[in-house]
Coordinates of C-alpha atoms in Angstrom, one line a residue:
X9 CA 113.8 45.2 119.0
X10 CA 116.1 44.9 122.1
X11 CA 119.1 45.7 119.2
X12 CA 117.3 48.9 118.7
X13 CA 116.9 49.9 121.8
X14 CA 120.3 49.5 123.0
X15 CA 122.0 51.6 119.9
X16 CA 119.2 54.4 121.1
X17 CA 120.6 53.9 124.2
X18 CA 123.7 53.9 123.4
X19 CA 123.4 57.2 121.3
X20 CA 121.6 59.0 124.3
X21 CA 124.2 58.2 126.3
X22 CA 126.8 60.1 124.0
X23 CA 124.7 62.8 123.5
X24 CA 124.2 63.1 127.3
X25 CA 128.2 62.6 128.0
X26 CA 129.0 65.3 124.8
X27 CA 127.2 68.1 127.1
X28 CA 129.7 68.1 129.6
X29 CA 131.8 69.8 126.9
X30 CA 131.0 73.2 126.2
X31 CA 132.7 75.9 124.3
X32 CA 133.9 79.0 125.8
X33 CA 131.0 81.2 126.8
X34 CA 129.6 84.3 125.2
X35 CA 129.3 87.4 126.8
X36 CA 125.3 88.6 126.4
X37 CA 124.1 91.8 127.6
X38 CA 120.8 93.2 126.6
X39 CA 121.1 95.3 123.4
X40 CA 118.8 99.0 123.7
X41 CA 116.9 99.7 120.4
X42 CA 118.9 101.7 117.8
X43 CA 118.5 105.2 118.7
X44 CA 116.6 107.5 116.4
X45 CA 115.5 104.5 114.4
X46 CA 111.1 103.2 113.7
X47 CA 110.1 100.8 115.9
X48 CA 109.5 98.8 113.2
X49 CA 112.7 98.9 112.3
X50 CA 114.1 98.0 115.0
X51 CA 112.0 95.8 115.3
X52 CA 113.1 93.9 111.8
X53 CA 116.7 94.0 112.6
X54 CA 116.0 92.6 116.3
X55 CA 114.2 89.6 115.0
X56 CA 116.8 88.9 112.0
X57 CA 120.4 90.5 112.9
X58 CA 120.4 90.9 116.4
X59 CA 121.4 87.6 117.6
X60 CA 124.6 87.5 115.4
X61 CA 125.3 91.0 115.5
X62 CA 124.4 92.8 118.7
X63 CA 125.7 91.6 122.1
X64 CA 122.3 89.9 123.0
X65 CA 121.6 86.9 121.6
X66 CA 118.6 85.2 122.5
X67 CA 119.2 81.3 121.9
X68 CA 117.1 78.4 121.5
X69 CA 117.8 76.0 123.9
X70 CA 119.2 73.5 120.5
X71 CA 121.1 76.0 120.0
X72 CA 122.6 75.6 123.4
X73 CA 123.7 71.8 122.6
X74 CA 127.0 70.5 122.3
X75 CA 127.9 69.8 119.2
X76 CA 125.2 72.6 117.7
X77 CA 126.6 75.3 120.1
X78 CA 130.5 75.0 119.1
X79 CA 129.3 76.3 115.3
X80 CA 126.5 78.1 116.8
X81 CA 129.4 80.6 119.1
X82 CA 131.8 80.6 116.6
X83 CA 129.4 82.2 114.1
X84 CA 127.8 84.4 116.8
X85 CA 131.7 85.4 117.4
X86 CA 132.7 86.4 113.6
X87 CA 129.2 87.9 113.4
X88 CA 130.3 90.2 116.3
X89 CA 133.6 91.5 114.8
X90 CA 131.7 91.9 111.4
X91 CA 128.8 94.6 112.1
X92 CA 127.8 94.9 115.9
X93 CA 124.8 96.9 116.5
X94 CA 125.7 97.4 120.3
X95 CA 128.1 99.7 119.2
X96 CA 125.2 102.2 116.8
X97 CA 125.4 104.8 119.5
X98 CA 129.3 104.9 119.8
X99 CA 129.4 105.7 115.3
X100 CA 128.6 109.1 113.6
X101 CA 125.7 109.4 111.6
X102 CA 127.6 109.0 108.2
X103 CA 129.1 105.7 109.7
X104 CA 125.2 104.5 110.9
X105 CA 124.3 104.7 107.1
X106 CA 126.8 102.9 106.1
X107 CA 126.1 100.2 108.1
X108 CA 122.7 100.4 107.1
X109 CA 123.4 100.5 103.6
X110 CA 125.7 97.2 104.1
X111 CA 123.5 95.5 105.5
X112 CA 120.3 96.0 103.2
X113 CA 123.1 95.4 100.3
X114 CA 123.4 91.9 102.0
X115 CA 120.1 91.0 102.2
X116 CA 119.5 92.0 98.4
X117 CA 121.8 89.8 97.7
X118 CA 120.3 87.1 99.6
X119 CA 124.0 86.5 101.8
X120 CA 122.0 87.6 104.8
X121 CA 120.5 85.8 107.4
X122 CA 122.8 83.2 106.4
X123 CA 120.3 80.5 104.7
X124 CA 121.6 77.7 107.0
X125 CA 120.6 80.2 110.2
X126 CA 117.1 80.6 108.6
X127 CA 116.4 77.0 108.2
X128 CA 116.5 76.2 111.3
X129 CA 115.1 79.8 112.8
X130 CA 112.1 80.4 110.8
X131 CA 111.3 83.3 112.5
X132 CA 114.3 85.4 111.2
X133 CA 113.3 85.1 108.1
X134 CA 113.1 88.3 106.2
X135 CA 109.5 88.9 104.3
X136 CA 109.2 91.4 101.2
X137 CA 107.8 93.2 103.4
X138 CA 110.6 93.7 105.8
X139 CA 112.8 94.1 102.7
X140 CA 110.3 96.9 101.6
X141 CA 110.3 98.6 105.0
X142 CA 114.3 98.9 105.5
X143 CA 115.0 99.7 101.7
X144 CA 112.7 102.8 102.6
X145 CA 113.8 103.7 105.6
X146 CA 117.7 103.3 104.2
X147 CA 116.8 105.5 101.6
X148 CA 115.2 108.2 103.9
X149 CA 118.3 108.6 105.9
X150 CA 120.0 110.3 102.9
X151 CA 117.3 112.1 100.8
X152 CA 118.3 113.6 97.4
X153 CA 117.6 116.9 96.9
X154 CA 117.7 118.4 93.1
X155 CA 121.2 119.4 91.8
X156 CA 121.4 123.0 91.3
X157 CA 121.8 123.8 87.3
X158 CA 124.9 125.6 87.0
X159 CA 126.8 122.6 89.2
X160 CA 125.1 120.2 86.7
X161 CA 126.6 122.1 83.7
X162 CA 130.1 122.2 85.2
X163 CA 129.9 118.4 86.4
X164 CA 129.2 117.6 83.1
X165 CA 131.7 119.3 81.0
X166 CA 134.1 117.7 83.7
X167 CA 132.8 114.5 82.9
X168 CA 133.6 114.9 79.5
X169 CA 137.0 116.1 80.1
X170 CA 137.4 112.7 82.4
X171 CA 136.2 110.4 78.9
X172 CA 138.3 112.0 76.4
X173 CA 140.8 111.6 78.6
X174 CA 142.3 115.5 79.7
X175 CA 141.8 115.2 82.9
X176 CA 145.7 113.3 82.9
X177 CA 148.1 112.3 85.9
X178 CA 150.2 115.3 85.2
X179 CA 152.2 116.6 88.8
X180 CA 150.2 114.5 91.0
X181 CA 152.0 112.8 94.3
X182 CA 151.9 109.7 95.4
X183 CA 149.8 108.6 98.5
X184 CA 151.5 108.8 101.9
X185 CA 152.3 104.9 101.5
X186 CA 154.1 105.5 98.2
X187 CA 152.0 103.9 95.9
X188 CA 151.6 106.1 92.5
X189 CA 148.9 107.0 90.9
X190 CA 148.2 105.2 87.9
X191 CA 145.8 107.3 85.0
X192 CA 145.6 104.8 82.3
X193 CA 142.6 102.8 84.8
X194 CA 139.9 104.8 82.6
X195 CA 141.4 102.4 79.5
X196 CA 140.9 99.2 81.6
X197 CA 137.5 97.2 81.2
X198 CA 134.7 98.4 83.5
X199 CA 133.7 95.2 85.7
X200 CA 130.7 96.9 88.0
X201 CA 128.9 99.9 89.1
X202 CA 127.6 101.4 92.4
X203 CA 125.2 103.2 94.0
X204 CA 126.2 105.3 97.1
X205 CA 123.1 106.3 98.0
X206 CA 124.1 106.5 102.3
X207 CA 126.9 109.1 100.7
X208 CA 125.6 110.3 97.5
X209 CA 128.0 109.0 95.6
X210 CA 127.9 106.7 92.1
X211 CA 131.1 104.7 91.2
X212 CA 132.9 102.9 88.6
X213 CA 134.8 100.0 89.0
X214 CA 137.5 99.3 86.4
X215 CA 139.8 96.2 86.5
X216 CA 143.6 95.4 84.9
X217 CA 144.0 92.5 82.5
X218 CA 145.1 90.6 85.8
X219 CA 142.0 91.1 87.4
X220 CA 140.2 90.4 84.4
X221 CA 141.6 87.2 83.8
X222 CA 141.1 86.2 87.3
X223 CA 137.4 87.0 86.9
X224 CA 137.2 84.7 83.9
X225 CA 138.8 82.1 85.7
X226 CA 136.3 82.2 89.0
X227 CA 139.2 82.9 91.2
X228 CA 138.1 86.4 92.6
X229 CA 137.9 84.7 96.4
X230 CA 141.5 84.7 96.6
X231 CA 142.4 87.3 93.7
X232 CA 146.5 86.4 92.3
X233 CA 149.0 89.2 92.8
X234 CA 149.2 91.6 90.2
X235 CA 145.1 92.5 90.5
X236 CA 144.7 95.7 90.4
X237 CA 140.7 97.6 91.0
X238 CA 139.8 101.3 90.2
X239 CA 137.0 102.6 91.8
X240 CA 136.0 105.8 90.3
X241 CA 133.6 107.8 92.6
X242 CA 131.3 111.0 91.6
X243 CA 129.3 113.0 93.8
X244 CA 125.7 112.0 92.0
X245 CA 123.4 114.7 91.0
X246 CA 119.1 114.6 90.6
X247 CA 118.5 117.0 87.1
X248 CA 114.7 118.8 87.7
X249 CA 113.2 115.6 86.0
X250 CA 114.4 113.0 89.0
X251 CA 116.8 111.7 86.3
X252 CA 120.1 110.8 88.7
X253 CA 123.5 110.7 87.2
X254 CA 127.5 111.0 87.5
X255 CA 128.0 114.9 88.9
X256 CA 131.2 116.0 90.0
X257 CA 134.5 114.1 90.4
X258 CA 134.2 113.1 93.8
X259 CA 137.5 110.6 94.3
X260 CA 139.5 107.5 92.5
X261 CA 140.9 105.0 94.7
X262 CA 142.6 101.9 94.0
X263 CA 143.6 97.9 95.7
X264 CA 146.4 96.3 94.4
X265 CA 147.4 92.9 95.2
X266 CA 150.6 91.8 96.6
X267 CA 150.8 89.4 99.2
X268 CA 154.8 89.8 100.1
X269 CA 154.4 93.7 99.4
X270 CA 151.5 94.4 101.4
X271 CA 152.0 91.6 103.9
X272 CA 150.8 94.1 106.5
X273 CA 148.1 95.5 105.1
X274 CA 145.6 92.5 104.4
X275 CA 147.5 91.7 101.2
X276 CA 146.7 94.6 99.1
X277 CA 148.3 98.2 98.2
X278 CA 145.4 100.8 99.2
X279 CA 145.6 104.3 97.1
X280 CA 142.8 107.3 97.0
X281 CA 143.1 110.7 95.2
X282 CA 140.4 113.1 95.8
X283 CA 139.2 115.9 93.9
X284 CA 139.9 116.8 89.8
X285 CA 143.2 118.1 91.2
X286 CA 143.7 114.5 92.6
X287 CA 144.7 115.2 95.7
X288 CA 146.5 112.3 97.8
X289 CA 144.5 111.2 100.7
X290 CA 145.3 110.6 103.8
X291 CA 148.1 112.8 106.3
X292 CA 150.3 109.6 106.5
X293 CA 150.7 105.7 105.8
X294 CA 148.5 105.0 108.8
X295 CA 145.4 106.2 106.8
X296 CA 145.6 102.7 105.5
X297 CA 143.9 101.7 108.5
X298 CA 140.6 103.1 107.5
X299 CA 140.8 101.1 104.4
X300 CA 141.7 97.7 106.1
X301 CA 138.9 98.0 108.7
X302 CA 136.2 99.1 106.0
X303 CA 136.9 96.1 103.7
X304 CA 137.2 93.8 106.9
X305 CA 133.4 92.6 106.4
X306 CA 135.2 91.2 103.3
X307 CA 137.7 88.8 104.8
X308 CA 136.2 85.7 103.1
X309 CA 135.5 87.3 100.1
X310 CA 139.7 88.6 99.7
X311 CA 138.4 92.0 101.2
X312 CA 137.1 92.7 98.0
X313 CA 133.4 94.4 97.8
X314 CA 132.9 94.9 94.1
X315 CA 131.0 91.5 92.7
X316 CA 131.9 91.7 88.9
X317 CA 129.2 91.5 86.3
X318 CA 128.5 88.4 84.9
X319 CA 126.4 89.9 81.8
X320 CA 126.5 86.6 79.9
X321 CA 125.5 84.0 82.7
X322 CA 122.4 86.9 83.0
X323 CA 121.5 86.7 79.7
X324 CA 121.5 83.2 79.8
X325 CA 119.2 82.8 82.8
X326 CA 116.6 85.5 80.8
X327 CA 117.2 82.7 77.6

């Protein structure tokens, strides 16, 4: 018994001397309610984002304890730099549905609240309920209205062009960083789909053999150089019926990976073309910027946001 007691003792007493060690403090000022957003919205993303992504963050006092709070800050910290809702005012409305739309896409997929965070904070975990509420109010923000019939027609004869393959590189520039555009993509293997709705767009994600093989090898968190993606977007359209589908060509960008190359730019080559006459984007080099900072919720995932299809481990799950 008097064993016992002094290895409790001795414990207490290094869990005592451990909270004289602190890491370095986070600044916490009080976060307003997002402007122009339902109460119970706000409300939602208070209780399950706010603490990691706003600049209040209401901690338990375990969370407060050395060694707890050094993993507790430094999460807190990344959160921050990811998606900080402190900053909704200071974004354009486009920009608020995106962030919106990022986020709901992250708790569809079950990446958000982290699952460790949620064990140990019950309360900021989100019911169907809550899932229900913001997939609404998401989809609000950027109602579809129906697609006028004469755009429809012409959308889809230039969809068809796009198939059979007329729509071709012919005269078309390269991108302010000199990266050319590349029109066999439409031949490669299609590895996902998307669904813009904070834009109105719906995409199509091809990959190169490189990419392919990378895919099949489960080494997409650190794609090998040579990958190349295609994502090809189209402005989507609602027919009289509700049916949505692919309207008119909207824009084709591309990532191509290159460590040495694109040392600069996170590791990959960024391209976009806009419009059937492909039309480079971007007045300069430094339009690469835009890229870099969109993908940067990415970082861990090799800034890539496209999660290919993995039709046969589905199938086998339905089996």
């Amino acid at each position: 018994m008097k064993k016992k007691v002094s290895i409790f003792l001795i414990l207490l007493g290094i869990v005592i001397s451990m909270q004289f060690v602190h890491p370095e403090k986070l600044s916490d000022t009080p976060t307003e309610d997002l402007a122009g957003v339902p109460a119970e919205v706000n409300n939602i993303l208070r209780k399950s984002c706010f603490d990691c992504h706003s600049s209040q963050s209401d901690l338990h006092w375990y969370d407060r304890l050395t060694p707890a709070n050094f993993f507790v800050y430094r999460h807190i910290r990344e959160g921050r730099k990811v998606l900080d809702f402190s900053k909704w005012d200071s974004v354009a409305t486009p920009a608020q549905n995106n962030i919106l739309y990022y986020s709901l896409n992250k708790i569809l997929e079950e990446e958000m609240p982290l699952p460790s965070y949620t064990m140990v904070h019950k309360n900021a975990k989100l019911s169907p309920t809550d899932i229900e509420i913001l997939k609404k109010y998401t989809l609000s923000r950027t109602p579809r209205k129906t697609t006028d019939a004469s755009v429809i027609n012409t959308a889809d004869k230039e969809y068809t062009r796009f198939i059979q393959g007329e729509i071709t590189a012919g005269n078309v520039k390269p991108t302010p960083n000199g990266i050319a555009y590349i029109p066999d993509y439409r031949s490669w293997k299609v590895i996902s789909t998307s669904d813009r709705f904070d834009n109105g767009t719906m995409r199509i994600i091809f990959a190169n053999d490189v990419a392919v093989k990378a895919i099949q090898n489960h080494q997409t968190q650190n794609w090998p150089d040579g990958t190349i993606i295609a994502k090809a977007a189209w402005k989507a359209q609602v027919k009289a019926d509700g049916q949505i589908s692919i309207g008119q060509f909207f824009q084709v960008e591309f990532m191509i990976k290159d460590v040495k190359k694109y040392a600069k730019t996170a590791g990959w080559g960024w391209a976009r073309w806009r419009g059937s006459d492909l039309k480079p984007y971007g007045a300069n080099s430094m339009f690469t910027t835009e890229c870099t900072s969109c993908h940067k919720p990415m970082k861990d995932n090799d800034y890539v946001f496209t999660k290919p299809l993995d039709l046969f481990t589905q199938f086998k799950k339905r089996n």
